[in-house]
Amino acid sequence: MVAIQSVSTQKRVTKEAFEEVKHQLSDSSKLILYFASTVYDFNELSCLFAQYFPRTEVVGLTTVGEINKDGFSENSLSALSFSGSEFKAQAVLMDNIEKYPILYREELIQAAERVGIDRKSRLIEKQGLGLVFPNGLIAAEERMLSIVNSIFPHEGFPLFGGTAGDDAKFVETNVSVNGEVSSKAGAVVFVKTTDDIQIYKENIFQSTGKQLKITKANTENRVVYEFNGRKASDEYARLLGISESQLTHYFMTNPLGRNIDDQIWIASPFQVNGDGSIQFYCQLFQDSIVEILEPKKVVETVRASIRHFKEGFAHLEGVLAVNCILRKLQFQNQKLTTDLNREMSQLPNLSGFSSYGEQLNKTQLNQTMILLGFGKRK
């Protein structure tokens, strides 16, 4: 069984925060993930982790809120460590993922093989796990996912991750691998473990039954020009029964859903452009059908999700969680954080962060919380 440990601190001085976390982590850890508020000097923090844990794969990123054993937090440092002879990890920093992610394909192949992943296995879903942490604000998540997925001849290798944030400043995000920091890179960690893993996608929205066909779009730039043959903002607003000028006020409560494998994958609108087109936080494809969504009861939904997630394990050792910034803002606006933390704290060795986007397998998604559990399945 892999030993997993979640630690965190609210100390605001970078060196003091690191010292508090450091003393709780084993120097024999195989992998350390850390999630840091922008109140810290991220370059200094990355150097400290790399210097003190030279034999450990250490991957960190800036966030828009942290997650620790007590639930959602802010202005803090959270870390998750993995130890044990049966756990292997290898990290790669893919720089400039906006333009040249293909340059790192061979390095990704070598990293996967170094931990013992058989890339050509027809049962690739049983070979291991990939963690992906792209930088935010450069709209490169799909490019990065495409290259990572391309190293596997057969589909099904599990990828799990989230986009780095910067506490909603929208200026610069950062990721780090073993002390090397970049605002244009993505971090990838290949993991091989004898533990069972389970991924859960949590959804606090449901379909209204109102459908939109994307009839004109620029997928690469994440822009939709037309729904149902009409100007995108007009048609979106019409189906909501509101004026076009009101539309942006409904983006958080009524995002769009893509139906993939009988599950809703959320696509959140970012802004209405001057020509009535709509910019999204993820790619949408022309001729696909999306549905307007509406909220479910949040606390009850999260409670049921955590119960269902835990029931899949005979023993749950630890959990990595990624939660969308838009959910975090919704929770704060509705004053739900205290109630939700009561539910989240039921997960053992919980750590993670709130993100600018979530990645699952081949897909970039929004307004979602994803959970990754390690342990022994029932």
mmCIF file of C-alpha atoms in Angstrom:
data_model
loop_
_atom_site.group_PDB
_atom_site.id
_atom_site.type_symbol
_atom_site.label_atom_id
_atom_site.label_comp_id
_atom_site.label_asym_id
_atom_site.label_seq_id
_atom_site.Cartn_x
_atom_site.Cartn_y
_atom_site.Cartn_z
ATOM 1 C CA MET A 1 0.000 0.000 0.000
ATOM 2 C CA VAL A 2 1.309 3.446 -0.927
ATOM 3 C CA ALA A 3 1.656 5.860 1.986
ATOM 4 C CA ILE A 4 -0.028 9.186 1.208
ATOM 5 C CA GLN A 5 0.185 12.286 3.349
ATOM 6 C CA SER A 6 -1.644 15.609 3.049
ATOM 7 C CA VAL A 7 -0.119 18.657 4.771
ATOM 8 C CA SER A 8 -0.843 22.385 4.619
ATOM 9 C CA THR A 9 -0.074 25.735 6.199
ATOM 10 C CA GLN A 10 -1.646 29.186 6.437
ATOM 11 C CA LYS A 11 1.669 30.920 7.185
ATOM 12 C CA ARG A 12 2.109 33.773 4.716
ATOM 13 C CA VAL A 13 5.925 34.103 4.616
ATOM 14 C CA THR A 14 7.343 31.811 1.935
ATOM 15 C CA LYS A 15 10.257 30.357 3.929
ATOM 16 C CA GLU A 16 8.138 29.875 7.059
ATOM 17 C CA ALA A 17 5.376 28.162 5.095
ATOM 18 C CA PHE A 18 7.870 25.815 3.448
ATOM 19 C CA GLU A 19 9.522 24.969 6.768
ATOM 20 C CA GLU A 20 6.193 24.015 8.333
ATOM 21 C CA VAL A 21 5.282 21.785 5.387
ATOM 22 C CA LYS A 22 8.784 20.329 5.018
ATOM 23 C CA HIS A 23 8.905 18.964 8.558
ATOM 24 C CA GLN A 24 5.712 16.976 7.960
ATOM 25 C CA LEU A 25 6.915 15.330 4.739
ATOM 26 C CA SER A 26 9.202 12.322 4.441
ATOM 27 C CA ASP A 27 12.491 12.850 2.612
ATOM 28 C CA SER A 28 11.953 9.356 1.186
ATOM 29 C CA SER A 29 8.829 10.509 -0.700
ATOM 30 C CA LYS A 30 8.716 9.384 -4.329
ATOM 31 C CA LEU A 31 6.454 12.255 -5.429
ATOM 32 C CA ILE A 32 5.454 15.556 -3.860
ATOM 33 C CA LEU A 33 2.742 17.734 -5.365
ATOM 34 C CA TYR A 34 2.335 21.236 -3.950
ATOM 35 C CA PHE A 35 -0.346 23.840 -4.607
ATOM 36 C CA ALA A 36 0.494 27.433 -3.731
ATOM 37 C CA SER A 37 -1.349 30.707 -3.413
ATOM 38 C CA THR A 38 0.248 33.729 -5.081
ATOM 39 C CA VAL A 39 0.890 35.206 -1.627
ATOM 40 C CA TYR A 40 4.128 33.193 -1.817
ATOM 41 C CA ASP A 41 7.242 33.786 -3.906
ATOM 42 C CA PHE A 42 6.754 30.805 -6.222
ATOM 43 C CA ASN A 43 10.324 30.806 -7.535
ATOM 44 C CA GLU A 44 11.701 30.730 -3.999
ATOM 45 C CA LEU A 45 9.234 28.032 -3.000
ATOM 46 C CA SER A 46 10.190 25.872 -5.978
ATOM 47 C CA CYS A 47 13.901 26.206 -5.212
ATOM 48 C CA LEU A 48 13.333 25.246 -1.578
ATOM 49 C CA PHE A 49 11.369 22.116 -2.492
ATOM 50 C CA ALA A 50 13.971 21.060 -5.071
ATOM 51 C CA GLN A 51 16.894 21.641 -2.708
ATOM 52 C CA TYR A 52 15.402 19.832 0.274
ATOM 53 C CA PHE A 53 13.945 16.891 -1.700
ATOM 54 C CA PRO A 54 16.659 16.160 -4.312
ATOM 55 C CA ARG A 55 15.718 12.481 -4.706
ATOM 56 C CA THR A 56 11.988 13.184 -5.076
ATOM 57 C CA GLU A 57 9.954 14.170 -8.110
ATOM 58 C CA VAL A 58 8.556 17.536 -7.007
ATOM 59 C CA VAL A 59 5.812 19.254 -9.001
ATOM 60 C CA GLY A 60 4.072 22.470 -8.014
ATOM 61 C CA LEU A 61 1.756 25.132 -9.371
ATOM 62 C CA THR A 62 0.036 28.374 -8.484
ATOM 63 C CA THR A 63 -3.685 28.191 -7.806
ATOM 64 C CA VAL A 64 -6.914 30.104 -7.389
ATOM 65 C CA GLY A 65 -7.488 28.500 -3.991
ATOM 66 C CA GLU A 66 -6.119 25.430 -2.279
ATOM 67 C CA ILE A 67 -7.710 22.228 -0.969
ATOM 68 C CA ASN A 68 -6.469 20.479 2.171
ATOM 69 C CA LYS A 69 -7.701 17.895 4.665
ATOM 70 C CA ASP A 70 -10.238 20.424 6.004
ATOM 71 C CA GLY A 71 -11.643 21.309 2.578
ATOM 72 C CA PHE A 72 -11.415 24.547 0.596
ATOM 73 C CA SER A 73 -8.818 27.122 1.635
ATOM 74 C CA GLU A 74 -7.226 30.370 0.427
ATOM 75 C CA ASN A 75 -3.864 32.124 0.832
ATOM 76 C CA SER A 76 -2.262 28.841 1.829
ATOM 77 C CA LEU A 77 0.185 26.144 0.777
ATOM 78 C CA SER A 78 -1.046 22.565 0.409
ATOM 79 C CA ALA A 79 1.056 19.497 -0.412
ATOM 80 C CA LEU A 80 0.477 15.815 -1.077
ATOM 81 C CA SER A 81 3.250 13.213 -0.832
ATOM 82 C CA PHE A 82 3.446 9.603 -2.044
ATOM 83 C CA SER A 83 5.879 7.111 -0.502
ATOM 84 C CA GLY A 84 6.542 3.391 -0.763
ATOM 85 C CA SER A 85 8.623 0.896 -2.706
ATOM 86 C CA GLU A 86 5.671 0.054 -4.965
ATOM 87 C CA PHE A 87 5.146 3.622 -6.128
ATOM 88 C CA LYS A 88 7.064 5.165 -9.056
ATOM 89 C CA ALA A 89 6.777 8.626 -10.593
ATOM 90 C CA GLN A 90 8.525 10.550 -13.358
ATOM 91 C CA ALA A 91 7.820 14.192 -14.177
ATOM 92 C CA VAL A 92 8.314 16.193 -17.384
ATOM 93 C CA LEU A 93 8.130 19.956 -17.862
ATOM 94 C CA MET A 94 6.695 20.616 -21.348
ATOM 95 C CA ASP A 95 7.687 24.206 -22.036
ATOM 96 C CA ASN A 96 5.837 26.515 -24.437
ATOM 97 C CA ILE A 97 2.782 24.239 -24.740
ATOM 98 C CA GLU A 98 0.991 27.022 -26.594
ATOM 99 C CA LYS A 99 3.248 26.563 -29.649
ATOM 100 C CA TYR A 100 5.593 23.560 -29.428
ATOM 101 C CA PRO A 101 4.209 20.728 -27.255
ATOM 102 C CA ILE A 102 5.201 18.214 -29.960
ATOM 103 C CA LEU A 103 8.875 18.785 -29.094
ATOM 104 C CA TYR A 104 8.366 16.901 -25.826
ATOM 105 C CA ARG A 105 6.812 13.751 -27.260
ATOM 106 C CA GLU A 106 9.993 11.661 -27.056
ATOM 107 C CA GLU A 107 10.706 12.875 -23.513
ATOM 108 C CA LEU A 108 7.167 11.878 -22.511
ATOM 109 C CA ILE A 109 7.694 8.412 -24.006
ATOM 110 C CA GLN A 110 10.928 7.951 -22.061
ATOM 111 C CA ALA A 111 9.337 9.132 -18.807
ATOM 112 C CA ALA A 112 6.389 6.742 -19.160
ATOM 113 C CA GLU A 113 8.670 3.799 -19.912
ATOM 114 C CA ARG A 114 11.043 4.704 -17.078
ATOM 115 C CA VAL A 115 8.315 4.036 -14.486
ATOM 116 C CA GLY A 116 7.365 0.747 -16.141
ATOM 117 C CA ILE A 117 4.340 1.750 -18.222
ATOM 118 C CA ASP A 118 3.900 -0.502 -21.256
ATOM 119 C CA ARG A 119 2.694 2.109 -23.751
ATOM 120 C CA LYS A 120 1.618 -0.486 -26.317
ATOM 121 C CA SER A 121 -0.498 -2.596 -23.970
ATOM 122 C CA ARG A 122 -4.042 -3.219 -25.155
ATOM 123 C CA LEU A 123 -5.062 -2.910 -21.489
ATOM 124 C CA ILE A 124 -3.515 0.542 -21.282
ATOM 125 C CA GLU A 125 -6.032 1.659 -18.644
ATOM 126 C CA LYS A 126 -4.343 -0.738 -16.186
ATOM 127 C CA GLN A 127 -0.798 0.436 -16.891
ATOM 128 C CA GLY A 128 -0.685 3.529 -14.723
ATOM 129 C CA LEU A 129 -1.808 7.131 -14.556
ATOM 130 C CA GLY A 130 -0.856 10.521 -15.944
ATOM 131 C CA LEU A 131 -1.206 13.746 -13.974
ATOM 132 C CA VAL A 132 -1.343 16.909 -16.095
ATOM 133 C CA PHE A 133 -0.997 20.490 -14.862
ATOM 134 C CA PRO A 134 -1.045 23.065 -17.707
ATOM 135 C CA ASN A 135 -0.382 26.732 -17.169
ATOM 136 C CA GLY A 136 -3.420 28.950 -17.405
ATOM 137 C CA LEU A 137 -4.144 32.065 -19.499
ATOM 138 C CA ILE A 138 -2.570 30.608 -22.677
ATOM 139 C CA ALA A 139 -5.486 28.370 -23.824
ATOM 140 C CA ALA A 140 -3.152 25.419 -24.500
ATOM 141 C CA GLU A 141 -4.750 22.630 -22.465
ATOM 142 C CA GLU A 142 -6.142 20.734 -25.454
ATOM 143 C CA ARG A 143 -2.812 20.899 -27.307
ATOM 144 C CA MET A 144 -1.013 19.492 -24.306
ATOM 145 C CA LEU A 145 -3.557 16.702 -23.809
ATOM 146 C CA SER A 146 -3.330 15.783 -27.481
ATOM 147 C CA ILE A 147 0.444 15.243 -27.334
ATOM 148 C CA VAL A 148 0.335 13.268 -24.088
ATOM 149 C CA ASN A 149 -2.414 11.013 -25.442
ATOM 150 C CA SER A 150 -0.533 10.553 -28.719
ATOM 151 C CA ILE A 151 2.216 8.450 -27.121
ATOM 152 C CA PHE A 152 -0.263 5.607 -26.494
ATOM 153 C CA PRO A 153 -1.282 3.526 -29.557
ATOM 154 C CA HIS A 154 -4.454 2.346 -27.820
ATOM 155 C CA GLU A 155 -7.029 4.599 -26.193
ATOM 156 C CA GLY A 156 -7.882 4.556 -22.509
ATOM 157 C CA PHE A 157 -4.797 5.693 -20.581
ATOM 158 C CA PRO A 158 -6.182 7.744 -17.660
ATOM 159 C CA LEU A 159 -5.161 11.395 -17.473
ATOM 160 C CA PHE A 160 -6.199 13.630 -14.578
ATOM 161 C CA GLY A 161 -5.343 17.227 -13.809
ATOM 162 C CA GLY A 162 -6.075 20.912 -13.598
ATOM 163 C CA THR A 163 -4.922 24.253 -14.943
ATOM 164 C CA ALA A 164 -2.733 26.518 -12.799
ATOM 165 C CA GLY A 165 -4.309 29.746 -11.539
ATOM 166 C CA ASP A 166 -3.140 33.018 -10.033
ATOM 167 C CA ASP A 167 -5.772 33.872 -7.418
ATOM 168 C CA ALA A 168 -8.074 35.396 -10.081
ATOM 169 C CA LYS A 169 -5.557 38.130 -10.960
ATOM 170 C CA PHE A 170 -5.420 36.791 -14.553
ATOM 171 C CA VAL A 171 -1.863 38.063 -15.014
ATOM 172 C CA GLU A 172 0.489 35.057 -14.854
ATOM 173 C CA THR A 173 0.279 31.458 -13.656
ATOM 174 C CA ASN A 174 3.241 29.178 -12.958
ATOM 175 C CA VAL A 175 4.120 25.492 -12.821
ATOM 176 C CA SER A 176 7.348 23.923 -11.583
ATOM 177 C CA VAL A 177 9.103 20.574 -12.027
ATOM 178 C CA ASN A 178 12.047 19.846 -9.755
ATOM 179 C CA GLY A 179 12.802 23.536 -9.278
ATOM 180 C CA GLU A 180 12.398 24.649 -12.902
ATOM 181 C CA VAL A 181 9.616 27.247 -13.186
ATOM 182 C CA SER A 182 7.695 28.398 -16.256
ATOM 183 C CA SER A 183 4.604 30.474 -17.010
ATOM 184 C CA LYS A 184 4.211 28.872 -20.471
ATOM 185 C CA ALA A 185 4.698 25.209 -19.598
ATOM 186 C CA GLY A 186 2.683 22.215 -18.548
ATOM 187 C CA ALA A 187 3.790 19.602 -16.024
ATOM 188 C CA VAL A 188 3.164 15.912 -16.669
ATOM 189 C CA VAL A 189 3.711 13.170 -14.093
ATOM 190 C CA PHE A 190 3.561 9.502 -15.040
ATOM 191 C CA VAL A 191 2.679 7.274 -12.096
ATOM 192 C CA LYS A 192 2.944 3.511 -11.640
ATOM 193 C CA THR A 193 1.433 2.066 -8.471
ATOM 194 C CA THR A 194 0.096 -1.215 -7.140
ATOM 195 C CA ASP A 195 -2.733 0.729 -5.473
ATOM 196 C CA ASP A 196 -6.123 0.825 -7.124
ATOM 197 C CA ILE A 197 -7.137 4.209 -8.481
ATOM 198 C CA GLN A 198 -10.584 5.642 -9.060
ATOM 199 C CA ILE A 199 -11.501 8.855 -10.846
ATOM 200 C CA TYR A 200 -14.809 10.578 -10.168
ATOM 201 C CA LYS A 201 -16.280 13.545 -12.068
ATOM 202 C CA GLU A 202 -18.642 15.546 -9.885
ATOM 203 C CA ASN A 203 -21.438 17.528 -11.526
ATOM 204 C CA ILE A 204 -23.689 20.072 -9.795
ATOM 205 C CA PHE A 205 -25.671 20.839 -12.957
ATOM 206 C CA GLN A 206 -28.435 19.109 -14.884
ATOM 207 C CA SER A 207 -29.927 19.576 -18.344
ATOM 208 C CA THR A 208 -32.846 21.969 -18.910
ATOM 209 C CA GLY A 209 -33.714 19.998 -22.058
ATOM 210 C CA LYS A 210 -32.966 23.072 -24.215
ATOM 211 C CA GLN A 211 -30.542 22.142 -26.979
ATOM 212 C CA LEU A 212 -28.266 24.201 -29.189
ATOM 213 C CA LYS A 213 -26.567 23.007 -32.362
ATOM 214 C CA ILE A 214 -23.232 24.672 -33.023
ATOM 215 C CA THR A 215 -23.596 25.785 -36.640
ATOM 216 C CA LYS A 216 -20.508 28.029 -36.879
ATOM 217 C CA ALA A 217 -17.428 27.877 -34.679
ATOM 218 C CA ASN A 218 -13.675 28.337 -34.516
ATOM 219 C CA THR A 219 -12.715 25.325 -32.418
ATOM 220 C CA GLU A 220 -9.032 26.219 -32.089
ATOM 221 C CA ASN A 221 -9.819 29.660 -30.646
ATOM 222 C CA ARG A 222 -12.743 28.374 -28.512
ATOM 223 C CA VAL A 223 -15.237 30.716 -30.189
ATOM 224 C CA VAL A 224 -18.835 29.905 -31.212
ATOM 225 C CA TYR A 225 -20.379 32.271 -33.768
ATOM 226 C CA GLU A 226 -23.756 30.644 -34.319
ATOM 227 C CA PHE A 227 -26.184 28.360 -32.504
ATOM 228 C CA ASN A 228 -29.078 26.878 -34.518
ATOM 229 C CA GLY A 229 -28.120 29.105 -37.470
ATOM 230 C CA ARG A 230 -28.550 32.298 -35.414
ATOM 231 C CA LYS A 231 -26.065 34.676 -33.793
ATOM 232 C CA ALA A 232 -24.703 32.808 -30.764
ATOM 233 C CA SER A 233 -25.569 35.378 -28.083
ATOM 234 C CA ASP A 234 -29.075 35.937 -29.483
ATOM 235 C CA GLU A 235 -29.975 32.254 -29.556
ATOM 236 C CA TYR A 236 -28.456 31.465 -26.151
ATOM 237 C CA ALA A 237 -30.423 34.338 -24.581
ATOM 238 C CA ARG A 238 -33.627 33.459 -26.447
ATOM 239 C CA LEU A 239 -33.675 29.911 -25.080
ATOM 240 C CA LEU A 240 -33.032 31.234 -21.567
ATOM 241 C CA GLY A 241 -35.929 33.663 -21.967
ATOM 242 C CA ILE A 242 -33.788 36.735 -21.284
ATOM 243 C CA SER A 243 -32.453 39.697 -23.237
ATOM 244 C CA GLU A 244 -29.054 39.499 -24.908
ATOM 245 C CA SER A 245 -27.741 42.239 -22.599
ATOM 246 C CA GLN A 246 -28.480 40.024 -19.585
ATOM 247 C CA LEU A 247 -26.735 36.937 -20.947
ATOM 248 C CA THR A 248 -23.361 37.242 -19.196
ATOM 249 C CA HIS A 249 -25.119 37.309 -15.818
ATOM 250 C CA TYR A 250 -26.363 33.778 -16.509
ATOM 251 C CA PHE A 251 -23.066 32.230 -17.605
ATOM 252 C CA MET A 252 -22.214 30.871 -14.153
ATOM 253 C CA THR A 253 -25.660 29.415 -13.428
ATOM 254 C CA ASN A 254 -26.509 28.234 -16.947
ATOM 255 C CA PRO A 255 -23.382 26.921 -18.703
ATOM 256 C CA LEU A 256 -23.552 24.493 -21.596
ATOM 257 C CA GLY A 257 -23.186 20.726 -21.404
ATOM 258 C CA ARG A 258 -21.690 18.317 -23.918
ATOM 259 C CA ASN A 259 -23.000 14.769 -23.749
ATOM 260 C CA ILE A 260 -20.024 12.409 -23.984
ATOM 261 C CA ASP A 261 -20.518 8.715 -23.245
ATOM 262 C CA ASP A 262 -23.854 9.486 -21.551
ATOM 263 C CA GLN A 263 -22.237 11.958 -19.163
ATOM 264 C CA ILE A 264 -22.505 15.749 -19.085
ATOM 265 C CA TRP A 265 -19.191 17.524 -19.615
ATOM 266 C CA ILE A 266 -19.506 21.226 -18.846
ATOM 267 C CA ALA A 267 -18.341 23.999 -21.182
ATOM 268 C CA SER A 268 -18.376 27.415 -19.534
ATOM 269 C CA PRO A 269 -18.809 30.639 -21.531
ATOM 270 C CA PHE A 270 -16.173 33.299 -20.879
ATOM 271 C CA GLN A 271 -17.462 36.390 -22.655
ATOM 272 C CA VAL A 272 -19.688 37.762 -25.410
ATOM 273 C CA ASN A 273 -17.603 39.336 -28.161
ATOM 274 C CA GLY A 274 -18.525 42.484 -30.048
ATOM 275 C CA ASP A 275 -19.920 40.533 -32.995
ATOM 276 C CA GLY A 276 -22.241 38.455 -30.792
ATOM 277 C CA SER A 277 -19.992 35.401 -30.835
ATOM 278 C CA ILE A 278 -19.177 33.730 -27.515
ATOM 279 C CA GLN A 279 -15.725 32.825 -26.207
ATOM 280 C CA PHE A 280 -15.554 29.662 -24.072
ATOM 281 C CA TYR A 281 -13.058 28.259 -21.575
ATOM 282 C CA CYS A 282 -12.732 25.063 -23.642
ATOM 283 C CA GLN A 283 -13.061 23.917 -27.230
ATOM 284 C CA LEU A 284 -16.460 23.239 -28.785
ATOM 285 C CA PHE A 285 -16.876 21.567 -32.153
ATOM 286 C CA GLN A 286 -18.990 22.649 -35.117
ATOM 287 C CA ASP A 287 -22.148 20.584 -35.725
ATOM 288 C CA SER A 288 -22.113 19.177 -32.186
ATOM 289 C CA ILE A 289 -25.161 19.449 -29.911
ATOM 290 C CA VAL A 290 -24.925 21.112 -26.499
ATOM 291 C CA GLU A 291 -27.556 21.602 -23.812
ATOM 292 C CA ILE A 292 -28.263 24.548 -21.528
ATOM 293 C CA LEU A 293 -27.756 23.464 -17.928
ATOM 294 C CA GLU A 294 -29.239 24.531 -14.604
ATOM 295 C CA PRO A 295 -27.961 24.051 -11.027
ATOM 296 C CA LYS A 296 -28.835 21.178 -8.744
ATOM 297 C CA LYS A 297 -28.811 21.487 -4.943
ATOM 298 C CA VAL A 298 -25.113 21.932 -4.266
ATOM 299 C CA VAL A 299 -24.507 20.603 -0.755
ATOM 300 C CA GLU A 300 -26.764 17.596 -1.226
ATOM 301 C CA THR A 301 -25.076 16.785 -4.558
ATOM 302 C CA VAL A 302 -21.566 17.030 -3.136
ATOM 303 C CA ARG A 303 -22.571 14.906 -0.138
ATOM 304 C CA ALA A 304 -23.940 12.189 -2.422
ATOM 305 C CA SER A 305 -20.857 12.353 -4.656
ATOM 306 C CA ILE A 306 -18.443 11.880 -1.764
ATOM 307 C CA ARG A 307 -20.494 9.025 -0.367
ATOM 308 C CA HIS A 308 -20.568 7.295 -3.759
ATOM 309 C CA PHE A 309 -16.841 7.884 -4.273
ATOM 310 C CA LYS A 310 -15.903 6.419 -0.878
ATOM 311 C CA GLU A 311 -18.169 3.413 -1.342
ATOM 312 C CA GLY A 312 -15.971 2.264 -4.228
ATOM 313 C CA PHE A 313 -13.086 1.560 -1.861
ATOM 314 C CA ALA A 314 -12.514 -1.068 0.808
ATOM 315 C CA HIS A 315 -9.701 1.234 1.956
ATOM 316 C CA LEU A 316 -9.172 4.798 0.701
ATOM 317 C CA GLU A 317 -5.649 6.057 1.423
ATOM 318 C CA GLY A 318 -5.690 9.514 -0.123
ATOM 319 C CA VAL A 319 -7.454 11.855 -2.548
ATOM 320 C CA LEU A 320 -6.316 14.476 -5.044
ATOM 321 C CA ALA A 321 -9.056 16.989 -5.901
ATOM 322 C CA VAL A 322 -9.327 19.666 -8.605
ATOM 323 C CA ASN A 323 -12.190 22.171 -8.368
ATOM 324 C CA CYS A 324 -13.106 24.832 -10.933
ATOM 325 C CA ILE A 325 -12.756 28.537 -10.070
ATOM 326 C CA LEU A 326 -16.372 29.117 -11.162
ATOM 327 C CA ARG A 327 -17.605 26.558 -8.637
ATOM 328 C CA LYS A 328 -15.481 28.199 -5.964
ATOM 329 C CA LEU A 329 -17.025 31.601 -6.763
ATOM 330 C CA GLN A 330 -20.502 30.073 -6.745
ATOM 331 C CA PHE A 331 -19.853 28.465 -3.345
ATOM 332 C CA GLN A 332 -18.631 31.776 -1.928
ATOM 333 C CA ASN A 333 -21.505 33.795 -3.411
ATOM 334 C CA GLN A 334 -24.039 31.366 -1.946
ATOM 335 C CA LYS A 335 -22.126 31.125 1.372
ATOM 336 C CA LEU A 336 -21.830 27.331 1.075
ATOM 337 C CA THR A 337 -18.120 26.875 1.819
ATOM 338 C CA THR A 338 -18.508 25.958 5.495
ATOM 339 C CA ASP A 339 -21.156 23.329 4.745
ATOM 340 C CA LEU A 340 -19.149 21.947 1.842
ATOM 341 C CA ASN A 341 -15.965 21.731 3.911
ATOM 342 C CA ARG A 342 -17.863 19.554 6.373
ATOM 343 C CA GLU A 343 -18.449 17.115 3.494
ATOM 344 C CA MET A 344 -15.004 17.411 1.913
ATOM 345 C CA SER A 345 -13.223 16.719 5.193
ATOM 346 C CA GLN A 346 -14.681 13.195 5.119
ATOM 347 C CA LEU A 347 -12.069 12.312 2.484
ATOM 348 C CA PRO A 348 -8.788 10.999 3.979
ATOM 349 C CA ASN A 349 -5.478 12.717 3.128
ATOM 350 C CA LEU A 350 -7.273 15.187 0.881
ATOM 351 C CA SER A 351 -5.249 17.736 -1.073
ATOM 352 C CA GLY A 352 -5.561 19.719 -4.294
ATOM 353 C CA PHE A 353 -6.547 23.094 -5.652
ATOM 354 C CA SER A 354 -9.115 25.242 -7.409
ATOM 355 C CA SER A 355 -8.211 25.679 -11.067
ATOM 356 C CA TYR A 356 -8.760 27.615 -14.286
ATOM 357 C CA GLY A 357 -9.864 24.372 -15.983
ATOM 358 C CA GLU A 358 -10.008 20.626 -15.397
ATOM 359 C CA GLN A 359 -8.541 17.836 -17.527
ATOM 360 C CA LEU A 360 -9.873 14.312 -17.728
ATOM 361 C CA ASN A 361 -8.467 11.814 -20.225
ATOM 362 C CA LYS A 362 -8.782 13.624 -23.583
ATOM 363 C CA THR A 363 -11.007 16.478 -22.501
ATOM 364 C CA GLN A 364 -10.694 19.979 -21.081
ATOM 365 C CA LEU A 365 -13.799 20.768 -19.038
ATOM 366 C CA ASN A 366 -15.139 23.514 -16.770
ATOM 367 C CA GLN A 367 -17.287 24.077 -13.671
ATOM 368 C CA THR A 368 -16.466 20.586 -12.446
ATOM 369 C CA MET A 369 -14.757 18.953 -9.494
ATOM 370 C CA ILE A 370 -12.750 15.827 -10.240
ATOM 371 C CA LEU A 371 -11.494 13.424 -7.566
ATOM 372 C CA LEU A 372 -8.648 10.926 -7.836
ATOM 373 C CA GLY A 373 -8.568 8.268 -5.121
ATOM 374 C CA PHE A 374 -5.770 5.829 -4.208
ATOM 375 C CA GLY A 375 -6.355 2.674 -2.164
ATOM 376 C CA LYS A 376 -7.916 -0.756 -2.471
ATOM 377 C CA ARG A 377 -11.170 -1.111 -4.360
ATOM 378 C CA LYS A 378 -13.991 -3.294 -3.100
#
